[in-house]
CSV table of C-alpha atoms in Angstrom, one decimal:
chain,number,residue,atom,x,y,z
A,206,MET,CA,69.2,145.0,195.3
A,207,SER,CA,67.1,143.5,193.0
A,208,ILE,CA,68.2,141.9,189.6
A,209,ALA,CA,66.1,141.9,186.4
A,210,LEU,CA,64.1,138.5,186.2
A,211,VAL,CA,66.1,137.8,182.9
A,212,ARG,CA,69.0,137.4,185.1
A,213,LEU,CA,67.9,135.2,187.5
A,214,PRO,CA,69.4,131.6,187.5
A,215,SER,CA,68.0,128.6,186.1
A,216,LEU,CA,65.5,127.1,188.3
A,217,ASP,CA,67.4,123.3,187.8
A,218,LEU,CA,70.7,125.3,189.2
A,219,VAL,CA,68.8,126.5,192.1
A,220,ARG,CA,66.9,123.1,192.5
A,221,GLY,CA,70.1,121.5,192.6
A,222,PHE,CA,71.5,123.5,194.8
A,223,VAL,CA,68.6,123.4,197.5
A,224,ALA,CA,68.8,119.5,196.8
A,225,VAL,CA,72.3,119.3,198.1
A,226,GLY,CA,71.6,121.7,201.1
A,227,ARG,CA,68.7,119.8,202.3
A,228,ARG,CA,70.9,116.5,202.2
A,229,MET,CA,74.7,118.6,202.7
A,230,SER,CA,75.4,115.4,200.3
A,231,ILE,CA,75.7,115.5,196.6
A,232,THR,CA,75.3,111.9,196.7
A,233,LEU,CA,71.9,112.2,198.4
A,234,ALA,CA,70.9,114.9,196.4
A,235,ALA,CA,71.6,113.2,193.1
A,236,HIS,CA,69.3,110.1,194.5
A,237,ASP,CA,66.7,112.9,195.2
A,238,LEU,CA,66.8,114.3,191.5
A,239,CYS,CA,67.2,110.9,189.8
A,240,LEU,CA,70.6,112.6,188.4
A,241,THR,CA,74.1,111.5,188.5
A,242,GLN,CA,76.6,112.8,191.2
A,243,SER,CA,78.6,114.5,188.4
A,244,ALA,CA,75.5,116.5,187.1
A,245,VAL,CA,74.2,117.8,190.1
A,246,SER,CA,78.1,118.7,190.8
A,247,ARG,CA,78.2,120.4,187.5
A,248,GLN,CA,74.7,122.3,188.8
A,249,VAL,CA,76.2,124.2,191.5
A,250,LEU,CA,79.4,124.9,190.0
A,251,ALA,CA,77.4,126.5,187.2
A,252,LEU,CA,75.2,128.5,190.1
A,253,GLU,CA,78.4,129.6,191.4
A,254,ASP,CA,80.4,130.7,188.1
A,255,MET,CA,77.0,132.8,187.4
A,256,LEU,CA,76.8,134.4,191.2
A,257,GLY,CA,80.5,135.0,190.8
A,258,VAL,CA,81.0,133.6,195.1
A,259,ARG,CA,81.8,130.3,195.9
A,260,LEU,CA,78.2,128.5,197.9
A,261,LEU,CA,80.3,125.0,199.1
A,262,VAL,CA,83.2,124.1,200.8
A,263,ARG,CA,83.9,121.0,199.5
A,264,GLY,CA,85.8,118.8,202.1
A,265,HIS,CA,87.4,115.1,201.5
A,266,ARG,CA,83.7,113.5,202.7
A,267,SER,CA,81.6,116.6,203.6
A,268,ILE,CA,80.3,119.8,202.3
A,269,ALA,CA,79.6,123.0,204.3
A,270,PHE,CA,78.0,126.5,203.1
A,271,THR,CA,80.1,129.4,202.8
A,272,PRO,CA,78.2,132.4,204.3
A,273,GLU,CA,77.1,133.2,200.7
A,274,GLY,CA,75.9,129.8,200.3
A,275,GLU,CA,74.2,129.7,203.9
A,276,ARG,CA,72.2,132.7,202.8
A,277,LEU,CA,70.9,131.9,199.6
A,278,PHE,CA,69.7,128.5,200.6
A,279,ARG,CA,67.7,130.0,203.4
A,280,SER,CA,65.8,131.9,200.9
A,281,ALA,CA,66.0,129.5,198.1
A,282,ASP,CA,64.9,126.6,200.0
A,283,GLY,CA,61.7,128.1,201.2
A,284,VAL,CA,60.7,129.5,198.0
A,285,VAL,CA,61.7,125.9,196.3
A,286,GLN,CA,59.4,124.3,198.8
A,287,GLN,CA,56.2,126.9,198.1
A,288,LEU,CA,56.7,125.9,194.6
A,289,GLN,CA,56.6,122.1,195.5
A,290,ASP,CA,53.4,122.9,197.6
A,291,VAL,CA,51.1,124.6,195.3
A,292,ILE,CA,52.5,122.7,192.2
A,293,GLY,CA,51.5,119.2,194.2
A,294,ALA,CA,47.9,120.8,195.5
A,295,ILE,CA,47.5,121.8,191.6
A,296,ARG,CA,48.2,118.3,190.2
A,297,VAL,CA,46.2,116.8,193.1
A,298,SER,CA,43.2,119.2,192.2
A,299,ALA,CA,43.4,118.4,188.3
A,300,ALA,CA,43.4,114.5,188.9
A,301,SER,CA,40.3,115.0,191.1
A,302,LYS,CA,38.7,116.9,188.7
A,303,PRO,CA,35.2,115.4,188.2
A,304,VAL,CA,34.0,114.5,184.3
A,305,THR,CA,31.0,116.8,184.2
A,306,VAL,CA,28.3,115.6,181.8
A,307,THR,CA,25.0,117.7,180.9
A,308,THR,CA,22.1,116.7,179.0
A,309,SER,CA,18.4,117.4,179.3
A,310,ILE,CA,16.5,116.3,182.7
A,311,GLY,CA,14.6,113.4,180.8
A,312,VAL,CA,17.7,111.7,179.5
A,313,ALA,CA,19.8,112.4,183.0
A,314,GLY,CA,16.5,110.9,184.8
A,315,LEU,CA,15.7,108.0,182.7
A,316,TRP,CA,18.7,107.0,180.5
A,317,LEU,CA,21.9,108.1,182.6
A,318,LEU,CA,21.3,108.0,186.3
A,319,PRO,CA,19.9,104.2,186.3
A,320,ARG,CA,23.1,103.2,184.6
A,321,LEU,CA,25.5,105.1,186.5
A,322,GLY,CA,25.8,103.5,189.7
A,323,ASP,CA,27.3,100.8,188.3
A,324,PHE,CA,29.7,102.6,186.1
A,325,LEU,CA,31.0,104.2,189.4
A,326,ARG,CA,31.2,100.9,191.2
A,327,ARG,CA,33.3,99.5,188.6
A,328,HIS,CA,35.6,103.2,188.3
A,329,PRO,CA,35.9,104.4,192.1
A,330,GLY,CA,38.7,106.6,191.1
A,331,ILE,CA,36.8,108.7,188.8
A,332,ASP,CA,33.8,111.4,190.3
A,333,VAL,CA,31.2,112.1,187.9
A,334,ARG,CA,28.8,115.1,187.9
A,335,LEU,CA,25.5,115.2,186.2
A,336,SER,CA,24.4,118.6,185.1
A,337,ALA,CA,20.8,118.1,184.3
A,338,SER,CA,19.0,121.0,182.4
A,339,ASN,CA,16.7,121.8,179.1
A,340,SER,CA,19.0,124.4,178.2
A,341,LEU,CA,21.6,124.1,175.7
A,342,SER,CA,25.3,124.9,177.3
A,343,ASP,CA,28.3,126.1,176.1
A,344,LEU,CA,30.4,123.4,176.9
A,345,ARG,CA,34.0,125.1,177.0
A,346,PHE,CA,32.2,128.5,178.5
A,347,ASP,CA,30.7,126.5,181.1
A,348,GLY,CA,33.7,124.2,181.9
A,349,LEU,CA,31.6,121.0,180.8
A,350,ASP,CA,33.3,118.0,179.5
A,351,LEU,CA,30.6,115.8,177.9
A,352,ALA,CA,27.2,116.6,176.5
A,353,ILE,CA,24.2,114.4,175.3
A,354,ARG,CA,22.1,116.5,172.5
A,355,TYR,CA,19.2,115.6,170.9
A,356,CYS,CA,18.3,117.1,167.4
A,357,THR,CA,18.2,116.1,163.6
A,358,PRO,CA,21.5,115.1,161.9
A,359,GLU,CA,21.4,118.4,160.4
A,360,ALA,CA,21.6,120.2,163.4
A,361,ALA,CA,24.1,117.8,165.2
A,362,PRO,CA,27.2,119.9,165.7
A,363,GLU,CA,30.8,118.7,163.9
A,364,GLY,CA,32.5,116.3,166.1
A,365,ALA,CA,29.2,114.8,167.3
A,366,VAL,CA,28.9,110.9,167.9
A,367,ARG,CA,25.3,109.5,167.3
A,368,LEU,CA,24.3,107.4,170.3
A,369,PHE,CA,20.8,106.0,169.1
A,370,GLY,CA,17.9,107.0,167.4
A,371,GLU,CA,14.6,107.6,168.4
A,372,THR,CA,11.5,105.3,168.5
A,373,VAL,CA,8.3,106.1,170.1
A,374,ALA,CA,5.2,103.9,171.0
A,375,PRO,CA,2.5,104.0,173.3
A,376,VAL,CA,3.6,102.3,177.0
A,377,ALA,CA,1.7,101.3,179.9
A,378,HIS,CA,2.1,99.1,183.2
A,379,PRO,CA,1.1,95.9,182.5
A,380,SER,CA,-1.5,96.2,184.9
A,381,LEU,CA,-3.5,97.9,182.2
A,382,GLY,CA,-3.3,94.9,180.3
A,383,LEU,CA,-2.6,96.9,176.8
A,384,THR,CA,-0.3,94.9,174.8
A,385,ALA,CA,-2.4,95.2,171.8
A,386,LEU,CA,-4.8,98.5,170.8
A,387,ARG,CA,-6.9,97.5,168.6
A,388,GLU,CA,-9.9,99.4,168.8
A,389,PRO,CA,-10.3,102.8,170.1
A,390,ALA,CA,-12.8,101.7,173.0
A,391,GLN,CA,-9.4,100.4,174.6
A,392,LEU,CA,-8.1,104.0,175.1
A,393,ALA,CA,-11.6,105.4,175.7
A,394,ASP,CA,-11.3,103.9,178.8
A,395,GLN,CA,-7.7,105.0,179.9
A,396,VAL,CA,-6.0,108.2,181.4
A,397,LEU,CA,-3.8,109.7,178.6
A,398,LEU,CA,-0.7,110.8,179.8
A,399,GLU,CA,0.5,113.8,178.0
A,400,PHE,CA,4.3,115.6,177.8
A,401,ASP,CA,3.3,119.4,177.8
A,402,GLY,CA,7.2,120.4,176.3
A,403,GLU,CA,7.7,121.9,173.2
A,404,TYR,CA,5.2,120.7,170.6
A,405,ARG,CA,6.5,117.6,168.5
A,406,PRO,CA,4.0,115.6,166.4
A,407,TRP,CA,5.7,112.3,167.6
A,408,LEU,CA,5.0,113.4,171.3
A,409,GLN,CA,1.6,114.3,171.2
A,410,TRP,CA,-1.3,111.9,171.6
A,411,SER,CA,-3.9,114.2,169.1
A,412,GLU,CA,-1.5,113.2,166.2
A,413,TRP,CA,-1.1,109.5,167.7
A,414,LEU,CA,-4.8,109.2,167.7
A,415,ALA,CA,-5.3,110.9,164.1
A,416,SER,CA,-3.0,108.4,162.5
A,417,GLN,CA,-4.9,105.7,163.5
A,418,GLY,CA,-8.2,107.4,162.7
A,419,TRP,CA,-9.3,107.8,166.1
A,420,GLY,CA,-9.1,111.4,166.2
A,421,GLU,CA,-12.6,111.5,167.8
A,422,LEU,CA,-11.9,109.6,171.1
A,423,LYS,CA,-12.4,111.1,174.0
A,424,PRO,CA,-10.1,109.6,177.0
A,425,ARG,CA,-11.2,108.9,180.6
A,426,GLY,CA,-8.8,111.9,181.5
A,427,VAL,CA,-5.6,113.6,180.6
A,428,LEU,CA,-2.9,114.4,183.0
A,429,ARG,CA,-0.1,116.5,181.7
A,430,PHE,CA,3.2,116.7,182.4
A,431,ASN,CA,6.2,119.4,182.0
A,432,GLN,CA,9.0,117.2,182.3
A,433,TYR,CA,9.4,114.2,180.3
A,434,ASP,CA,10.8,111.9,182.9
A,435,GLN,CA,7.8,112.5,185.7
A,436,MET,CA,5.2,111.4,182.9
A,437,ILE,CA,7.3,107.7,182.5
A,438,GLN,CA,7.2,107.6,186.3
A,439,ALA,CA,3.6,108.2,186.3
A,440,ALA,CA,3.1,105.5,183.4
A,441,ILE,CA,5.3,102.9,185.7
A,442,ALA,CA,3.0,103.6,188.4
A,443,GLY,CA,0.1,102.3,186.1
A,444,GLN,CA,-1.5,106.1,186.2
A,445,GLY,CA,-2.2,106.1,182.4
A,446,VAL,CA,-1.0,105.5,178.9
A,447,ALA,CA,2.5,107.3,177.8
A,448,LEU,CA,3.9,108.0,174.5
A,449,GLY,CA,7.4,106.5,175.2
A,450,ARG,CA,10.6,107.3,173.5
A,451,LEU,CA,11.5,103.4,173.6
A,452,GLU,CA,15.7,104.0,173.6
A,453,LEU,CA,15.2,106.2,176.6
A,454,ILE,CA,12.8,103.7,178.7
A,455,GLY,CA,15.0,100.5,177.8
A,456,LEU,CA,15.8,99.5,181.6
A,457,PRO,CA,11.7,99.6,182.8
A,458,LEU,CA,10.5,97.8,179.3
A,459,ALA,CA,13.1,95.0,179.7
A,460,GLU,CA,12.3,94.5,183.6
A,461,GLY,CA,9.0,94.7,182.5
A,462,ARG,CA,7.5,97.7,184.6
A,463,LEU,CA,6.3,98.8,181.3
A,464,LEU,CA,5.0,97.4,178.3
A,465,ARG,CA,4.8,98.4,174.6
A,466,CYS,CA,1.1,98.9,173.4
A,467,ASP,CA,1.2,97.5,169.5
A,468,LEU,CA,-1.1,100.0,167.1
A,469,PRO,CA,-2.8,99.0,163.8
A,470,ARG,CA,-0.8,101.4,162.3
A,471,PRO,CA,2.1,103.4,162.9
A,472,GLY,CA,2.2,106.7,164.1
A,473,PRO,CA,4.0,109.9,163.4
A,474,ALA,CA,7.9,109.0,163.1
A,475,SER,CA,10.6,111.1,165.1
A,476,ALA,CA,13.7,112.6,162.5
A,477,ASN,CA,15.7,113.1,165.7
A,478,ALA,CA,18.7,111.3,167.5
A,479,TYR,CA,20.4,111.6,170.6
A,480,TRP,CA,24.4,112.9,170.2
A,481,LEU,CA,27.7,112.7,172.1
A,482,LEU,CA,29.6,115.9,172.1
A,483,ARG,CA,33.1,116.1,173.5
A,484,SER,CA,34.3,119.4,174.9
A,485,GLU,CA,37.9,118.5,174.1
A,486,ALA,CA,38.8,116.8,170.8
A,487,ALA,CA,41.5,115.3,173.1
A,488,PRO,CA,40.2,114.9,176.5
A,489,ARG,CA,41.7,113.7,179.8
A,490,ALA,CA,42.0,110.0,180.6
A,491,GLU,CA,38.7,109.8,182.9
A,492,VAL,CA,36.8,111.7,180.3
A,493,GLU,CA,37.7,109.3,177.8
A,494,GLU,CA,36.8,106.5,179.9
A,495,VAL,CA,33.2,108.1,180.2
A,496,VAL,CA,33.2,108.4,176.7
A,497,ARG,CA,33.6,104.6,176.2
A,498,TRP,CA,31.0,103.6,178.9
A,499,ILE,CA,28.5,105.8,177.2
A,500,LEU,CA,29.3,104.4,173.9
A,501,ALA,CA,28.9,100.8,175.5
A,502,GLU,CA,25.9,101.4,177.0
A,503,ALA,CA,24.5,103.0,173.8
A,504,GLY,CA,25.3,100.0,171.8
A,505,VAL,CA,28.1,102.4,169.5
A,506,ALA,CA,31.5,100.6,168.9
A,507,GLY,CA,34.4,102.9,170.4
């Protein structure tokens, strides 16, 4: 016959009794539970008082089960072991949960991925999962830890940390010899690499050419891309001149795989910047480690 849940003995009492039963020793059970012998003895006595029966026969240097005690132990030991197994599995799962970072395909391919290998080598115990998408995600709803977003300061969500702004300039492979663009004829003989994503003046060749007074220029060709990182890879391969987001392509610029092409006058400016968002105000330790790394890579004081 079952009893009401509210009348069940405390788990502490049951755990103490099971520990004694497994060892058949109050001294060893106390060691297992990191308690004193008297504390364990009090737990067993309290359980006996609650049940109204004796569970153990205490000798001078030994203990034994009463029939009621043996019956209770056989059931309680299995239940406690199941709890140990389930809670242990949950803790392992939580400890090994990857840190999920979401951002646009371009930021992932050009800025995060080239740096991620070094982080993983220095932090082998942290798993990072990169979710690259040009669609905005709800961090909490989608179970994501961090996001890098691209927007104006006014549109940045509350709590967002500014990583870096956006500087745009023409870039090309050194083999094209275009470190300085002084006249339209230099571009007329080139293929212009065009990003066909959402229209933004600072990323459109038509706006840049107009800003230099070269609006009538007819390039040798135009190669269009719907993914920004693919366009930059084409520029690295020497296939043409691209409008580069300099903060995102810092590595190929530093390594000399791309060169900035100076123009006589500034082109259209971008008011946008890149921002880091956390899904939780106080995230778990491994998420904070990734945050510190991202801030350091962006040159932001932690």
